[in-house]
Coordinates of C-alpha atoms in Angstrom, one line a residue:
M16 CA -30.4 -8.7 -5.5
K17 CA -28.4 -5.4 -5.8
V18 CA -25.8 -5.3 -8.6
M19 CA -23.4 -2.6 -9.8
R20 CA -22.6 -2.6 -13.5
L21 CA -20.5 -0.5 -15.9
K22 CA -22.8 0.5 -18.8
D23 CA -19.9 1.6 -21.0
N24 CA -16.6 2.0 -19.2
S25 CA -15.4 4.3 -22.0
E26 CA -17.5 7.0 -20.3
G27 CA -15.7 6.5 -17.0
L28 CA -17.2 6.5 -13.5
A29 CA -20.4 8.1 -14.8
S30 CA -21.3 4.8 -16.4
L31 CA -21.6 2.9 -13.1
Y32 CA -25.2 2.1 -12.2
C33 CA -27.1 0.1 -9.6
A34 CA -29.6 -2.6 -10.8
D35 CA -32.0 -4.9 -9.0
E36 CA -31.6 -8.4 -10.6
T37 CA -32.8 -11.9 -10.0
E38 CA -30.7 -13.9 -7.5
P39 CA -29.1 -17.1 -8.9
T40 CA -30.8 -20.2 -7.5
V41 CA -29.2 -23.2 -9.3
V42 CA -26.0 -24.5 -7.6
G43 CA -24.0 -27.0 -9.7
N44 CA -22.2 -30.1 -8.5
D45 CA -18.8 -28.4 -7.8
E46 CA -20.2 -24.9 -7.0
I47 CA -20.9 -22.8 -4.0
K48 CA -23.4 -20.1 -3.5
V49 CA -21.9 -17.1 -1.6
R50 CA -23.7 -14.1 0.0
V51 CA -21.1 -11.4 -0.8
H52 CA -20.7 -8.9 2.0
A53 CA -17.7 -6.8 1.0
S54 CA -15.2 -5.9 -1.7
S55 CA -12.1 -3.7 -1.8
L56 CA -10.7 -1.3 -4.3
N57 CA -7.5 -1.8 -6.3
Y58 CA -5.8 0.2 -9.0
H59 CA -6.8 -2.5 -11.4
D60 CA -10.5 -2.0 -10.6
Y61 CA -10.1 1.7 -10.9
S62 CA -8.5 1.2 -14.4
V63 CA -11.5 -0.9 -15.5
A64 CA -14.0 1.5 -14.0
T65 CA -12.5 4.6 -15.7
G66 CA -11.9 3.0 -19.1
A67 CA -8.1 2.8 -18.9
I68 CA -8.6 -1.0 -19.3
P69 CA -11.4 -1.7 -21.8
T70 CA -14.1 -4.2 -21.0
E71 CA -17.4 -5.3 -22.3
G72 CA -20.5 -3.2 -21.6
D73 CA -22.6 -3.9 -18.5
R74 CA -19.7 -5.6 -16.8
I75 CA -20.0 -6.2 -13.1
P76 CA -16.8 -4.7 -11.6
M77 CA -14.6 -5.6 -8.6
S78 CA -12.0 -8.4 -8.4
D79 CA -12.3 -8.8 -4.6
G80 CA -15.2 -10.5 -2.9
A81 CA -15.7 -11.8 0.6
G82 CA -18.8 -13.3 2.2
V83 CA -20.5 -16.4 3.6
V84 CA -21.3 -19.7 1.9
V85 CA -25.0 -20.3 2.0
E86 CA -25.3 -23.4 -0.2
V87 CA -22.9 -26.0 -1.6
G88 CA -23.2 -28.5 -4.5
E89 CA -22.9 -32.2 -4.0
G90 CA -19.3 -32.4 -5.1
V91 CA -18.0 -29.6 -2.9
T92 CA -15.3 -30.8 -0.5
Q93 CA -13.6 -27.6 0.6
F94 CA -16.5 -25.6 2.1
V95 CA -19.7 -26.0 4.1
P96 CA -22.6 -23.6 4.6
G97 CA -21.6 -20.9 7.1
D98 CA -17.9 -20.8 6.0
H99 CA -16.5 -17.3 5.6
V100 CA -14.7 -17.2 2.2
V101 CA -12.8 -14.8 0.0
S102 CA -12.4 -14.8 -3.8
T103 CA -9.3 -15.4 -5.9
F104 CA -8.0 -13.1 -8.6
F105 CA -7.1 -15.8 -11.2
P106 CA -9.9 -18.4 -10.6
D107 CA -8.3 -20.9 -13.1
W108 CA -4.8 -20.7 -11.7
L109 CA -4.8 -23.3 -9.0
S110 CA -1.1 -24.0 -8.2
G111 CA 2.4 -24.1 -9.6
A112 CA 4.1 -21.6 -11.9
P113 CA 2.2 -18.8 -13.5
T114 CA -0.2 -19.9 -16.3
V115 CA -2.0 -16.6 -17.0
G116 CA -0.7 -13.6 -19.0
D117 CA -3.8 -11.5 -19.2
F118 CA -7.0 -10.6 -17.4
S119 CA -9.5 -12.3 -19.7
R120 CA -10.6 -14.6 -16.8
T121 CA -10.2 -12.1 -14.0
P122 CA -13.4 -11.2 -12.2
G123 CA -14.3 -7.5 -12.7
D124 CA -12.3 -7.3 -15.9
G125 CA -12.6 -10.1 -18.5
I126 CA -15.6 -11.7 -16.6
D127 CA -18.2 -10.3 -14.1
G128 CA -16.9 -9.5 -10.6
Y129 CA -18.2 -9.2 -7.1
A130 CA -20.0 -5.8 -7.0
R131 CA -23.2 -7.8 -6.2
E132 CA -25.0 -9.5 -3.3
V133 CA -24.9 -13.1 -4.4
V134 CA -22.7 -15.3 -6.7
V135 CA -22.7 -19.0 -7.6
K136 CA -19.2 -20.1 -8.7
P137 CA -17.0 -23.2 -8.6
Q138 CA -15.4 -23.9 -5.2
Q139 CA -11.9 -23.3 -6.5
W140 CA -12.7 -19.7 -7.1
F141 CA -12.5 -19.1 -3.4
T142 CA -10.5 -19.9 -0.3
K143 CA -11.5 -19.6 3.3
A144 CA -11.0 -16.2 5.0
P145 CA -8.9 -15.9 8.2
S146 CA -10.8 -16.6 11.4
G147 CA -12.0 -13.5 13.2
W148 CA -11.6 -11.1 10.2
S149 CA -14.5 -8.9 9.1
H150 CA -15.7 -9.3 5.6
E151 CA -14.1 -5.9 4.7
E152 CA -10.8 -7.1 6.1
A153 CA -11.0 -10.4 4.3
A154 CA -11.9 -8.7 1.0
T155 CA -8.4 -7.0 0.9
I156 CA -6.7 -10.4 0.6
T157 CA -7.6 -11.2 -3.0
T158 CA -5.5 -8.7 -4.8
A159 CA -3.4 -6.4 -2.5
G160 CA -2.7 -8.9 0.2
L161 CA -1.8 -11.8 -2.0
T162 CA 0.3 -9.6 -4.2
A163 CA 2.4 -8.5 -1.2
W164 CA 2.7 -12.0 0.1
R165 CA 3.8 -13.4 -3.3
A166 CA 6.3 -10.6 -3.8
L167 CA 8.0 -10.9 -0.4
V168 CA 7.6 -14.6 0.5
V169 CA 6.8 -16.7 -2.6
E170 CA 9.2 -14.9 -5.0
G171 CA 11.4 -13.0 -2.6
G172 CA 12.0 -15.7 0.0
L173 CA 11.8 -13.1 2.8
K174 CA 13.4 -14.1 6.2
A175 CA 13.9 -12.5 9.5
G176 CA 16.6 -9.8 9.5
D177 CA 16.1 -8.9 5.8
T178 CA 15.7 -5.3 4.7
V179 CA 12.8 -4.3 2.5
L180 CA 12.0 -1.1 0.6
L181 CA 8.3 -0.3 -0.1
L182 CA 7.1 2.5 -2.4
G183 CA 4.2 4.6 -1.4
T184 CA 1.4 3.9 1.2
G185 CA -1.2 2.2 -1.0
G186 CA -2.9 -1.1 -0.3
V187 CA -0.1 -3.4 -1.4
S188 CA 2.7 -1.4 0.2
I189 CA 1.0 -1.2 3.6
Y190 CA 0.2 -4.9 3.4
A191 CA 3.8 -5.6 2.6
L192 CA 4.9 -3.5 5.6
Q193 CA 2.7 -5.5 7.9
I194 CA 3.9 -8.8 6.5
A195 CA 7.5 -7.9 6.6
K196 CA 7.4 -6.6 10.2
A197 CA 5.4 -9.7 11.3
M198 CA 8.2 -11.9 9.8
G199 CA 11.1 -10.0 11.5
A200 CA 12.3 -7.8 8.6
K201 CA 13.4 -4.2 8.7
V202 CA 11.4 -1.9 6.4
A203 CA 12.0 1.4 4.6
I204 CA 9.0 3.1 2.9
T205 CA 8.5 6.2 0.7
S206 CA 5.7 8.7 0.3
S207 CA 5.1 12.2 -0.8
S208 CA 3.2 12.9 2.4
D209 CA 5.0 13.3 5.8
E210 CA 1.6 12.6 7.5
K211 CA 1.4 9.2 5.8
L212 CA 5.0 8.5 6.6
E213 CA 4.2 9.1 10.3
K214 CA 1.3 6.6 10.0
A215 CA 3.7 4.1 8.4
K216 CA 6.1 4.6 11.4
A217 CA 3.2 3.8 13.7
L218 CA 2.8 0.5 11.9
G219 CA 6.5 -0.4 12.4
A220 CA 8.4 1.2 9.5
D221 CA 12.0 1.5 10.5
F222 CA 13.0 4.2 8.0
T223 CA 11.0 6.7 5.9
V224 CA 11.8 9.1 3.1
N225 CA 9.7 11.7 1.3
Y226 CA 10.5 11.4 -2.4
N227 CA 9.2 14.9 -3.2
T228 CA 12.0 16.4 -1.1
D229 CA 14.6 13.8 -1.8
E230 CA 14.9 13.1 -5.5
K231 CA 17.8 10.6 -4.9
W232 CA 15.8 8.6 -2.4
G233 CA 17.2 5.3 -3.7
K234 CA 20.7 6.3 -2.6
T235 CA 19.3 7.6 0.7
V236 CA 17.7 4.2 1.4
A237 CA 21.0 2.4 0.5
K238 CA 22.8 4.7 2.9
W239 CA 20.3 3.6 5.6
T240 CA 21.6 0.1 5.2
G241 CA 25.2 1.2 5.7
G242 CA 25.7 1.4 1.9
K243 CA 25.0 -2.2 1.3
G244 CA 21.5 -1.8 -0.2
V245 CA 18.2 -3.5 0.7
D246 CA 17.5 -7.2 0.1
H247 CA 14.0 -6.7 -1.4
V248 CA 12.2 -3.9 -3.2
V249 CA 8.4 -4.1 -3.9
E250 CA 8.3 -1.8 -6.9
V251 CA 4.8 -0.3 -7.7
G252 CA 5.8 2.7 -9.8
G253 CA 7.4 1.3 -12.9
P254 CA 9.7 3.3 -15.2
A255 CA 9.8 6.6 -13.2
T256 CA 10.8 4.9 -10.0
L257 CA 12.7 1.7 -11.1
G258 CA 16.0 3.5 -11.5
Q259 CA 16.0 4.7 -7.8
S260 CA 14.9 1.2 -6.7
I261 CA 17.9 -0.3 -8.5
H262 CA 20.2 2.2 -6.7
A263 CA 18.5 1.2 -3.4
C264 CA 18.9 -2.6 -3.9
R265 CA 22.0 -4.5 -2.9
V266 CA 24.2 -6.6 -5.1
G267 CA 22.3 -9.9 -5.7
G268 CA 19.1 -8.4 -4.3
S269 CA 15.5 -8.8 -5.5
I270 CA 13.2 -6.3 -7.1
I271 CA 9.6 -7.4 -7.5
L272 CA 7.7 -5.3 -10.1
I273 CA 4.0 -5.4 -9.2
G274 CA 2.8 -2.1 -10.7
V275 CA 3.4 0.5 -13.3
L276 CA 1.7 3.6 -11.8
T277 CA 4.1 5.9 -13.6
G278 CA 3.5 4.5 -17.0
I279 CA 4.8 1.7 -19.2
K280 CA 7.8 3.4 -20.9
G281 CA 10.9 5.1 -19.5
D282 CA 14.7 5.0 -19.2
I283 CA 16.0 2.2 -16.9
P284 CA 19.7 2.0 -15.8
T285 CA 20.1 -1.5 -17.2
A286 CA 23.9 -1.5 -16.8
T287 CA 23.5 -0.9 -13.1
L288 CA 20.9 -3.6 -12.9
M289 CA 23.3 -6.0 -14.6
R290 CA 26.3 -4.9 -12.6
K291 CA 24.6 -5.4 -9.3
Q292 CA 23.2 -8.7 -10.5
I293 CA 19.7 -7.8 -9.2
R294 CA 16.9 -10.3 -9.9
L295 CA 14.0 -8.3 -11.4
T296 CA 10.7 -10.3 -11.4
G297 CA 7.3 -9.2 -12.6
V298 CA 4.4 -10.4 -10.5
I299 CA 0.6 -10.3 -10.9
V300 CA -1.2 -11.5 -7.7
G301 CA -0.9 -15.3 -7.3
S302 CA -2.5 -18.8 -7.4
N303 CA -5.3 -20.4 -5.4
K304 CA -2.6 -22.4 -3.6
D305 CA -0.7 -19.2 -2.8
Q306 CA -3.8 -17.7 -1.3
W307 CA -4.5 -20.8 0.9
D308 CA -0.9 -20.6 2.2
F309 CA -1.3 -16.8 2.8
V310 CA -4.5 -17.3 4.8
S311 CA -2.8 -20.0 6.9
A312 CA 0.1 -17.6 7.6
L313 CA -2.3 -14.8 8.5
E314 CA -3.9 -17.1 11.1
C315 CA -0.5 -17.0 12.8
M316 CA 0.4 -13.3 12.3
N317 CA -0.8 -10.8 14.8
F318 CA -2.1 -8.1 12.5
K319 CA -5.1 -7.1 10.4
P320 CA -5.1 -5.0 7.2
V321 CA -5.4 -1.2 7.4
V322 CA -8.9 -0.2 6.1
D323 CA -9.1 3.6 5.5
T324 CA -12.7 4.1 4.5
T325 CA -15.7 1.9 3.7
F326 CA -18.4 2.9 1.2
A327 CA -21.9 1.4 0.6
L328 CA -22.2 -0.6 -2.7
E329 CA -24.4 2.1 -4.2
R330 CA -21.6 4.6 -3.6
L331 CA -19.0 2.7 -5.6
S332 CA -18.5 5.7 -7.9
D333 CA -17.7 7.8 -4.8
A334 CA -15.3 5.1 -3.6
F335 CA -13.3 5.3 -6.8
A336 CA -13.3 9.1 -6.7
F337 CA -11.8 8.9 -3.2
E338 CA -9.2 6.4 -4.5
E339 CA -8.4 8.8 -7.3
S340 CA -7.8 11.6 -4.8
G341 CA -4.9 9.7 -3.3
K342 CA -6.0 10.7 0.2
H343 CA -6.3 7.2 1.5
F344 CA -3.8 5.2 3.6
G345 CA -4.1 1.5 3.1
K346 CA -7.3 0.0 1.6
I347 CA -10.7 1.4 0.6
C348 CA -13.6 -1.1 1.0
V349 CA -17.2 -1.5 -0.1
S350 CA -19.8 -2.9 2.1
I351 CA -22.4 -5.0 0.2

């Protein structure tokens, strides 16, 4: 079977190589054998591949994996051969409150991921994929999709009529836009590209702002709500954007921090955060139960994820280079 590995991620994307390895044949009592057909790229995967997040040599990258069950162990109750499935980001976090504070058991980081044709893993490492979705579409659920769902619904308690602010047009933000609109919310979204903002409008965005031409975009978004401020912010930037997100959020609103694209240190207007009594919550993806709930919801929602470009597995390095360019809108996928 084909496998992509990182020889030494301290060397960056040049360390990615394709190998031909023996397909696993033994399926344990609680395990399923999955023919992996697709993965999708996330900033976390990029950080591992480029060495920003250290990992062991010869690691198989990619946290997202979607495919078809080809064999099940005797104790398997959730799946049968032929089921379309998608992996989970935290395979050991089954339900309830967060139990994981690092990536030591995250596929593609602390353990081997899904940049390969076949895997044999415990059944709880997967959920079913939404009916009618392609493998590439389903692969976007694991990280980006579930992060958006947990931020807005599980933690944010999103309801029809709420207002939402999304930062940028990457995978999580576009997923959050689609979820929010499907649930009857009004959405504002930012970008440095007017072209991408037009694409966001086509997906239903109610208000857009270019943060390159409007440095005080937080106050601009608040003005859009009549001065009240938005109910929810899905914050992907971190320290360089959090201040504006606080200005955009209403008194008693919710900011869900799901990324730190601008770094890990910076000045935050904590007095304003306190005065407005905003709930600031850090989120990293979600549990197995969260993902089953999300898939059930997707079966009722009339949308599919936005996939910008798909690369062959052997071109994984090119896929990461394209992600690095920032030219994509939505998700970048890998066909396996």
